[in-house]
Short mmCIF file of N, CA and C in Angstrom, two decimals:
data_model
loop_
_atom_site.label_atom_id
_atom_site.label_comp_id
_atom_site.label_asym_id
_atom_site.label_seq_id
_atom_site.Cartn_x
_atom_site.Cartn_y
_atom_site.Cartn_z
N GLN U 68 -3.52 -18.80 7.93
CA GLN U 68 -2.22 -18.15 7.40
C GLN U 68 -2.53 -16.89 6.49
N VAL U 69 -2.13 -15.80 6.93
CA VAL U 69 -2.30 -14.61 6.11
C VAL U 69 -1.46 -14.66 4.80
N GLN U 70 -2.14 -14.34 3.70
CA GLN U 70 -1.55 -14.23 2.39
C GLN U 70 -1.90 -12.98 1.73
N LEU U 71 -0.98 -12.28 1.07
CA LEU U 71 -1.31 -11.06 0.45
C LEU U 71 -0.68 -11.16 -1.00
N THR U 72 -1.45 -10.82 -2.07
CA THR U 72 -1.01 -10.84 -3.33
C THR U 72 -1.38 -9.47 -4.14
N GLU U 73 -0.28 -8.79 -4.51
CA GLU U 73 -0.63 -7.55 -5.25
C GLU U 73 -0.71 -7.71 -6.72
N SER U 74 -1.49 -6.78 -7.28
CA SER U 74 -1.64 -6.80 -8.74
C SER U 74 -2.01 -5.44 -9.23
N GLY U 75 -2.02 -5.16 -10.56
CA GLY U 75 -2.32 -3.89 -11.02
C GLY U 75 -1.17 -3.05 -11.45
N GLY U 76 0.05 -3.34 -11.23
CA GLY U 76 1.10 -2.58 -11.61
C GLY U 76 1.26 -2.50 -13.16
N GLY U 77 2.09 -1.52 -13.58
CA GLY U 77 2.37 -1.47 -14.96
C GLY U 77 3.23 -0.23 -15.36
N SER U 78 3.27 0.09 -16.58
CA SER U 78 3.99 1.22 -17.07
C SER U 78 3.16 2.16 -17.59
N VAL U 79 3.15 3.54 -17.14
CA VAL U 79 2.17 4.50 -17.64
C VAL U 79 3.16 5.84 -17.78
N PRO U 80 2.59 6.72 -18.74
CA PRO U 80 3.35 7.98 -18.81
C PRO U 80 2.88 8.91 -17.58
N ALA U 81 3.72 9.91 -17.36
CA ALA U 81 3.55 10.88 -16.32
C ALA U 81 2.10 11.48 -16.50
N GLY U 82 1.40 11.64 -15.41
CA GLY U 82 0.11 12.10 -15.39
C GLY U 82 -1.00 10.89 -15.45
N GLY U 83 -0.64 9.85 -15.72
CA GLY U 83 -1.48 8.66 -15.79
C GLY U 83 -1.90 8.22 -14.53
N SER U 84 -2.73 7.03 -14.53
CA SER U 84 -3.46 6.50 -13.36
C SER U 84 -3.21 4.98 -13.35
N LEU U 85 -3.12 4.54 -12.19
CA LEU U 85 -3.22 3.09 -12.03
C LEU U 85 -3.91 2.76 -10.68
N LYS U 86 -4.55 1.52 -10.66
CA LYS U 86 -5.17 1.10 -9.38
C LYS U 86 -4.62 -0.21 -8.97
N LEU U 87 -3.94 -0.27 -7.82
CA LEU U 87 -3.42 -1.44 -7.32
C LEU U 87 -4.33 -2.16 -6.50
N ALA U 88 -4.29 -3.53 -6.55
CA ALA U 88 -5.03 -4.34 -5.66
C ALA U 88 -4.11 -5.32 -4.95
N CYS U 89 -4.59 -5.64 -3.59
CA CYS U 89 -3.96 -6.47 -2.83
C CYS U 89 -4.95 -7.50 -2.28
N ALA U 90 -5.04 -8.65 -2.82
CA ALA U 90 -5.99 -9.70 -2.48
C ALA U 90 -5.49 -10.34 -1.21
N GLY U 91 -6.25 -10.54 -0.26
CA GLY U 91 -5.87 -11.08 1.11
C GLY U 91 -6.68 -12.23 1.49
N SER U 92 -6.15 -13.16 2.21
CA SER U 92 -6.84 -14.22 2.64
C SER U 92 -6.21 -14.58 4.09
N GLY U 93 -6.97 -15.27 4.90
CA GLY U 93 -6.46 -15.73 6.23
C GLY U 93 -6.62 -14.69 7.27
N TYR U 94 -7.29 -13.52 7.00
CA TYR U 94 -7.37 -12.52 8.06
C TYR U 94 -8.62 -11.77 7.88
N ASN U 95 -9.02 -11.06 8.89
CA ASN U 95 -10.29 -10.13 8.89
C ASN U 95 -9.78 -8.78 8.60
N VAL U 96 -10.16 -8.25 7.38
CA VAL U 96 -9.63 -6.91 7.00
C VAL U 96 -10.18 -5.82 7.91
N ASN U 97 -11.19 -6.21 8.78
CA ASN U 97 -11.70 -5.23 9.68
C ASN U 97 -10.77 -5.13 10.96
N SER U 98 -9.99 -6.04 11.23
CA SER U 98 -9.22 -6.18 12.39
C SER U 98 -7.76 -5.83 12.09
N TYR U 99 -7.44 -5.61 11.05
CA TYR U 99 -5.97 -5.36 10.78
C TYR U 99 -5.68 -3.92 10.24
N CYS U 100 -4.45 -3.52 10.56
CA CYS U 100 -4.01 -2.22 9.87
C CYS U 100 -3.34 -2.65 8.60
N LEU U 101 -3.66 -2.05 7.46
CA LEU U 101 -3.14 -2.33 6.14
C LEU U 101 -2.41 -1.18 5.57
N GLY U 102 -1.33 -1.49 4.90
CA GLY U 102 -0.52 -0.28 4.33
C GLY U 102 -0.03 -0.74 3.04
N TRP U 103 0.43 0.32 2.24
CA TRP U 103 1.11 0.28 0.91
C TRP U 103 2.49 0.85 1.25
N PHE U 104 3.52 0.16 0.76
CA PHE U 104 4.80 0.76 0.79
C PHE U 104 5.46 0.69 -0.59
N ARG U 105 6.47 1.36 -0.88
CA ARG U 105 7.22 1.26 -2.14
C ARG U 105 8.68 1.27 -1.89
N GLN U 106 9.36 0.73 -2.89
CA GLN U 106 10.75 0.64 -2.76
C GLN U 106 11.39 0.90 -4.14
N ALA U 107 12.13 1.89 -4.26
CA ALA U 107 12.81 2.26 -5.55
C ALA U 107 14.23 1.63 -5.43
N PRO U 108 14.81 1.25 -6.53
CA PRO U 108 16.18 0.72 -6.65
C PRO U 108 17.17 1.77 -5.84
N GLY U 109 17.94 1.08 -4.94
CA GLY U 109 18.75 1.88 -4.16
C GLY U 109 18.30 2.67 -3.11
N GLN U 110 17.00 2.56 -2.72
CA GLN U 110 16.43 3.36 -1.79
C GLN U 110 15.70 2.42 -0.69
N SER U 111 15.50 2.94 0.48
CA SER U 111 14.83 2.28 1.48
C SER U 111 13.31 2.23 1.26
N ARG U 112 12.64 1.24 1.84
CA ARG U 112 11.26 1.08 1.64
C ARG U 112 10.54 2.22 2.36
N GLN U 113 9.53 2.83 1.67
CA GLN U 113 8.82 4.07 1.97
C GLN U 113 7.35 3.85 2.24
N GLY U 114 6.89 4.25 3.36
CA GLY U 114 5.37 4.21 3.44
C GLY U 114 4.66 5.09 2.52
N VAL U 115 3.60 4.53 1.92
CA VAL U 115 2.92 5.41 0.93
C VAL U 115 1.49 5.70 1.53
N ALA U 116 0.73 4.77 2.02
CA ALA U 116 -0.53 5.01 2.66
C ALA U 116 -0.87 3.88 3.61
N ALA U 117 -1.78 4.13 4.44
CA ALA U 117 -2.29 3.04 5.45
C ALA U 117 -3.75 3.35 5.70
N ILE U 118 -4.36 2.25 6.10
CA ILE U 118 -5.69 2.31 6.52
C ILE U 118 -5.86 1.43 7.71
N ALA U 119 -6.30 2.15 8.86
CA ALA U 119 -6.47 1.41 10.12
C ALA U 119 -7.69 0.46 10.15
N ASP U 120 -7.74 -0.20 11.25
CA ASP U 120 -9.03 -1.18 11.30
C ASP U 120 -10.26 -0.35 11.37
N ASP U 121 -10.19 0.79 11.86
CA ASP U 121 -11.47 1.61 11.98
C ASP U 121 -11.65 2.54 10.70
N GLY U 122 -10.83 2.28 9.69
CA GLY U 122 -11.12 3.04 8.46
C GLY U 122 -10.21 4.38 8.35
N THR U 123 -9.60 4.72 9.37
CA THR U 123 -8.84 5.87 9.36
C THR U 123 -7.60 5.73 8.34
N THR U 124 -7.40 6.82 7.54
CA THR U 124 -6.46 6.79 6.54
C THR U 124 -5.36 7.67 6.72
N SER U 125 -4.10 7.26 6.28
CA SER U 125 -2.97 8.09 6.37
C SER U 125 -2.18 8.04 5.14
N TYR U 126 -1.45 9.15 4.79
CA TYR U 126 -0.78 9.26 3.48
C TYR U 126 0.57 9.96 3.67
N ALA U 127 1.62 9.49 2.92
CA ALA U 127 2.70 10.20 2.82
C ALA U 127 2.53 11.58 2.18
N ASP U 128 3.36 12.65 2.63
CA ASP U 128 3.02 13.95 1.91
C ASP U 128 3.32 13.95 0.45
N SER U 129 4.18 13.06 -0.02
CA SER U 129 4.41 13.17 -1.44
C SER U 129 3.27 12.53 -2.21
N VAL U 130 2.36 11.82 -1.73
CA VAL U 130 1.12 11.26 -2.47
C VAL U 130 -0.15 11.86 -2.09
N GLN U 131 -0.09 12.67 -1.00
CA GLN U 131 -1.44 13.28 -0.50
C GLN U 131 -2.11 13.92 -1.64
N GLY U 132 -3.36 13.72 -1.74
CA GLY U 132 -4.14 14.23 -2.84
C GLY U 132 -4.08 13.66 -4.24
N ARG U 133 -3.21 12.70 -4.35
CA ARG U 133 -3.07 11.98 -5.69
C ARG U 133 -3.39 10.53 -5.52
N PHE U 134 -3.12 9.92 -4.32
CA PHE U 134 -3.41 8.54 -4.16
C PHE U 134 -4.59 8.35 -3.06
N ARG U 135 -5.32 7.35 -3.19
CA ARG U 135 -6.29 6.97 -2.28
C ARG U 135 -6.39 5.57 -1.99
N ILE U 136 -6.26 5.26 -0.59
CA ILE U 136 -6.24 3.92 -0.18
C ILE U 136 -7.76 3.56 0.38
N SER U 137 -8.07 2.31 0.05
CA SER U 137 -9.40 1.84 0.49
C SER U 137 -9.41 0.37 0.61
N LYS U 138 -10.44 -0.23 1.31
CA LYS U 138 -10.56 -1.62 1.43
C LYS U 138 -11.91 -2.14 1.15
N ASP U 139 -11.99 -3.26 0.72
CA ASP U 139 -13.28 -3.91 0.51
C ASP U 139 -13.45 -4.93 1.56
N LYS U 140 -14.44 -4.79 2.47
CA LYS U 140 -14.59 -5.53 3.60
C LYS U 140 -15.13 -6.98 3.09
N ALA U 141 -15.85 -6.97 2.02
CA ALA U 141 -16.48 -8.33 1.59
C ALA U 141 -15.55 -9.30 1.16
N ASP U 142 -14.35 -8.80 0.37
CA ASP U 142 -13.37 -9.89 0.04
C ASP U 142 -12.03 -9.59 0.48
N SER U 143 -11.85 -8.77 1.58
CA SER U 143 -10.57 -8.56 2.02
C SER U 143 -9.54 -8.01 1.07
N THR U 144 -10.01 -7.24 0.10
CA THR U 144 -8.99 -6.55 -0.79
C THR U 144 -8.81 -5.26 -0.38
N LEU U 145 -7.41 -5.00 -0.50
CA LEU U 145 -6.99 -3.45 -0.30
C LEU U 145 -6.69 -2.97 -1.61
N TRP U 146 -6.95 -1.62 -1.77
CA TRP U 146 -6.82 -0.91 -2.95
C TRP U 146 -5.94 0.25 -2.79
N LEU U 147 -5.32 0.68 -3.94
CA LEU U 147 -4.57 1.86 -3.95
C LEU U 147 -4.86 2.56 -5.24
N GLN U 148 -5.62 3.64 -5.35
CA GLN U 148 -5.89 4.38 -6.53
C GLN U 148 -4.85 5.46 -6.58
N MET U 149 -4.08 5.44 -7.74
CA MET U 149 -2.97 6.40 -7.97
C MET U 149 -3.30 7.15 -9.23
N THR U 150 -3.39 8.46 -9.03
CA THR U 150 -3.62 9.46 -10.09
C THR U 150 -2.43 10.37 -10.15
N ASN U 151 -2.42 11.13 -11.38
CA ASN U 151 -1.51 12.22 -11.65
C ASN U 151 -0.08 11.61 -11.29
N LEU U 152 0.31 10.34 -11.66
CA LEU U 152 1.51 9.84 -11.47
C LEU U 152 2.64 10.59 -11.98
N LYS U 153 3.78 10.42 -11.14
CA LYS U 153 4.99 11.25 -11.52
C LYS U 153 6.23 10.21 -11.64
N PRO U 154 7.14 10.50 -12.41
CA PRO U 154 8.34 9.56 -12.51
C PRO U 154 8.89 9.18 -11.19
N GLU U 155 8.77 10.06 -10.21
CA GLU U 155 9.31 9.67 -8.79
C GLU U 155 8.52 8.69 -8.11
N ASP U 156 7.27 8.36 -8.68
CA ASP U 156 6.54 7.26 -8.05
C ASP U 156 7.01 5.85 -8.50
N THR U 157 7.92 5.91 -9.52
CA THR U 157 8.37 4.63 -10.04
C THR U 157 8.94 3.80 -8.83
N ALA U 158 8.54 2.60 -8.72
CA ALA U 158 9.05 1.77 -7.56
C ALA U 158 8.33 0.41 -7.52
N MET U 159 8.76 -0.56 -6.75
CA MET U 159 8.06 -1.77 -6.44
C MET U 159 7.09 -1.41 -5.27
N TYR U 160 5.88 -1.77 -5.46
CA TYR U 160 4.71 -1.43 -4.48
C TYR U 160 4.45 -2.74 -3.75
N TYR U 161 4.37 -2.61 -2.35
CA TYR U 161 4.06 -3.78 -1.60
C TYR U 161 2.82 -3.45 -0.67
N CYS U 162 2.05 -4.34 -0.42
CA CYS U 162 0.95 -4.20 0.58
C CYS U 162 1.55 -4.93 1.84
N ALA U 163 1.00 -4.57 3.08
CA ALA U 163 1.30 -5.10 4.28
C ALA U 163 0.18 -5.02 5.19
N ALA U 164 0.23 -6.08 6.19
CA ALA U 164 -0.89 -6.15 7.15
C ALA U 164 -0.37 -6.42 8.43
N GLU U 165 -1.04 -5.79 9.51
CA GLU U 165 -0.54 -6.06 10.87
C GLU U 165 -1.81 -6.04 11.75
N GLU U 166 -1.83 -7.04 12.77
CA GLU U 166 -3.09 -7.18 13.56
C GLU U 166 -2.99 -6.28 14.77
N VAL U 167 -1.91 -5.98 15.25
CA VAL U 167 -1.88 -5.13 16.43
C VAL U 167 -1.83 -3.66 15.96
N ASN U 168 -2.14 -2.94 17.05
CA ASN U 168 -2.16 -1.50 16.77
C ASN U 168 -0.68 -1.05 16.43
N LEU U 169 -0.62 -0.10 15.49
CA LEU U 169 0.75 0.42 15.10
C LEU U 169 1.17 1.69 15.92
N GLY U 170 2.46 1.74 16.13
CA GLY U 170 3.07 2.94 16.65
C GLY U 170 3.09 4.05 15.59
N ARG U 171 3.56 3.56 14.42
CA ARG U 171 3.71 4.55 13.31
C ARG U 171 3.32 3.74 12.04
N TRP U 172 2.36 4.22 11.30
CA TRP U 172 1.83 3.48 10.14
C TRP U 172 2.86 3.28 9.09
N ASP U 173 3.92 4.20 8.95
CA ASP U 173 4.84 4.21 7.87
C ASP U 173 6.18 3.55 8.35
N ASN U 174 6.14 2.87 9.52
CA ASN U 174 7.40 2.08 9.90
C ASN U 174 7.10 0.66 9.43
N ASP U 175 7.90 0.16 8.39
CA ASP U 175 7.72 -1.14 7.92
C ASP U 175 8.10 -2.20 8.82
N ASP U 176 8.87 -1.94 9.84
CA ASP U 176 9.18 -2.93 10.87
C ASP U 176 7.99 -3.32 11.70
N GLU U 177 7.00 -2.70 11.74
CA GLU U 177 5.74 -2.92 12.51
C GLU U 177 4.85 -3.75 11.82
N TYR U 178 5.07 -4.05 10.59
CA TYR U 178 4.06 -4.87 9.75
C TYR U 178 4.75 -6.34 9.67
N TYR U 179 3.90 -7.35 9.93
CA TYR U 179 4.45 -8.69 9.82
C TYR U 179 4.14 -9.37 8.57
N HIS U 180 3.04 -9.18 7.93
CA HIS U 180 2.58 -9.82 6.67
C HIS U 180 2.89 -8.93 5.42
N TRP U 181 3.44 -9.48 4.41
CA TRP U 181 3.78 -8.74 3.25
C TRP U 181 3.49 -9.52 1.97
N GLY U 182 3.12 -8.77 0.93
CA GLY U 182 2.96 -9.43 -0.44
C GLY U 182 4.27 -9.39 -1.19
N GLN U 183 4.27 -9.92 -2.33
CA GLN U 183 5.50 -10.05 -3.16
C GLN U 183 5.83 -8.76 -3.87
N GLY U 184 4.87 -7.96 -4.10
CA GLY U 184 5.09 -6.58 -4.76
C GLY U 184 4.63 -6.63 -6.20
N THR U 185 4.33 -5.38 -6.59
CA THR U 185 3.94 -5.17 -8.09
C THR U 185 4.58 -3.93 -8.52
N GLN U 186 5.29 -4.00 -9.74
CA GLN U 186 6.05 -2.83 -10.22
C GLN U 186 5.22 -1.79 -10.92
N VAL U 187 5.55 -0.63 -10.45
CA VAL U 187 4.94 0.62 -11.09
C VAL U 187 6.08 1.49 -11.67
N THR U 188 5.88 1.76 -12.97
CA THR U 188 6.94 2.46 -13.78
C THR U 188 6.26 3.64 -14.49
N VAL U 189 6.71 4.89 -14.10
CA VAL U 189 6.15 6.01 -14.66
C VAL U 189 7.20 6.83 -15.51
N SER U 190 6.87 7.06 -16.90
CA SER U 190 7.82 7.60 -17.69
C SER U 190 7.58 9.14 -17.88
N SER U 191 8.63 9.84 -17.98
CA SER U 191 8.45 11.26 -18.25
C SER U 191 8.24 11.63 -19.63
#
């Protein structure tokens, strides 16, 4: 059974940094597409970044150059390094995993496994 658990969220001032972790179990990180999504109050869930089974990465335009997604093959941990955070980055952040090839990395309907989320708050 695939289980995903996020950690690392918190409150930071604008310009600060956070590193989110998604601890996974029950799956081979090398065989899954992994993604980070976020959802702010009153808004739909948005794709932030994804890393394919071959290591190819994708980013939303709004975070390109500021966020970096990576995975640790040894312990099936997914990471999201976030720098130069902005108030508009405030949201609940979720990690997701999917075994089959994705049509679109940022389509949350295509991911089957989800974590519970970790809150990121950026103050101006």
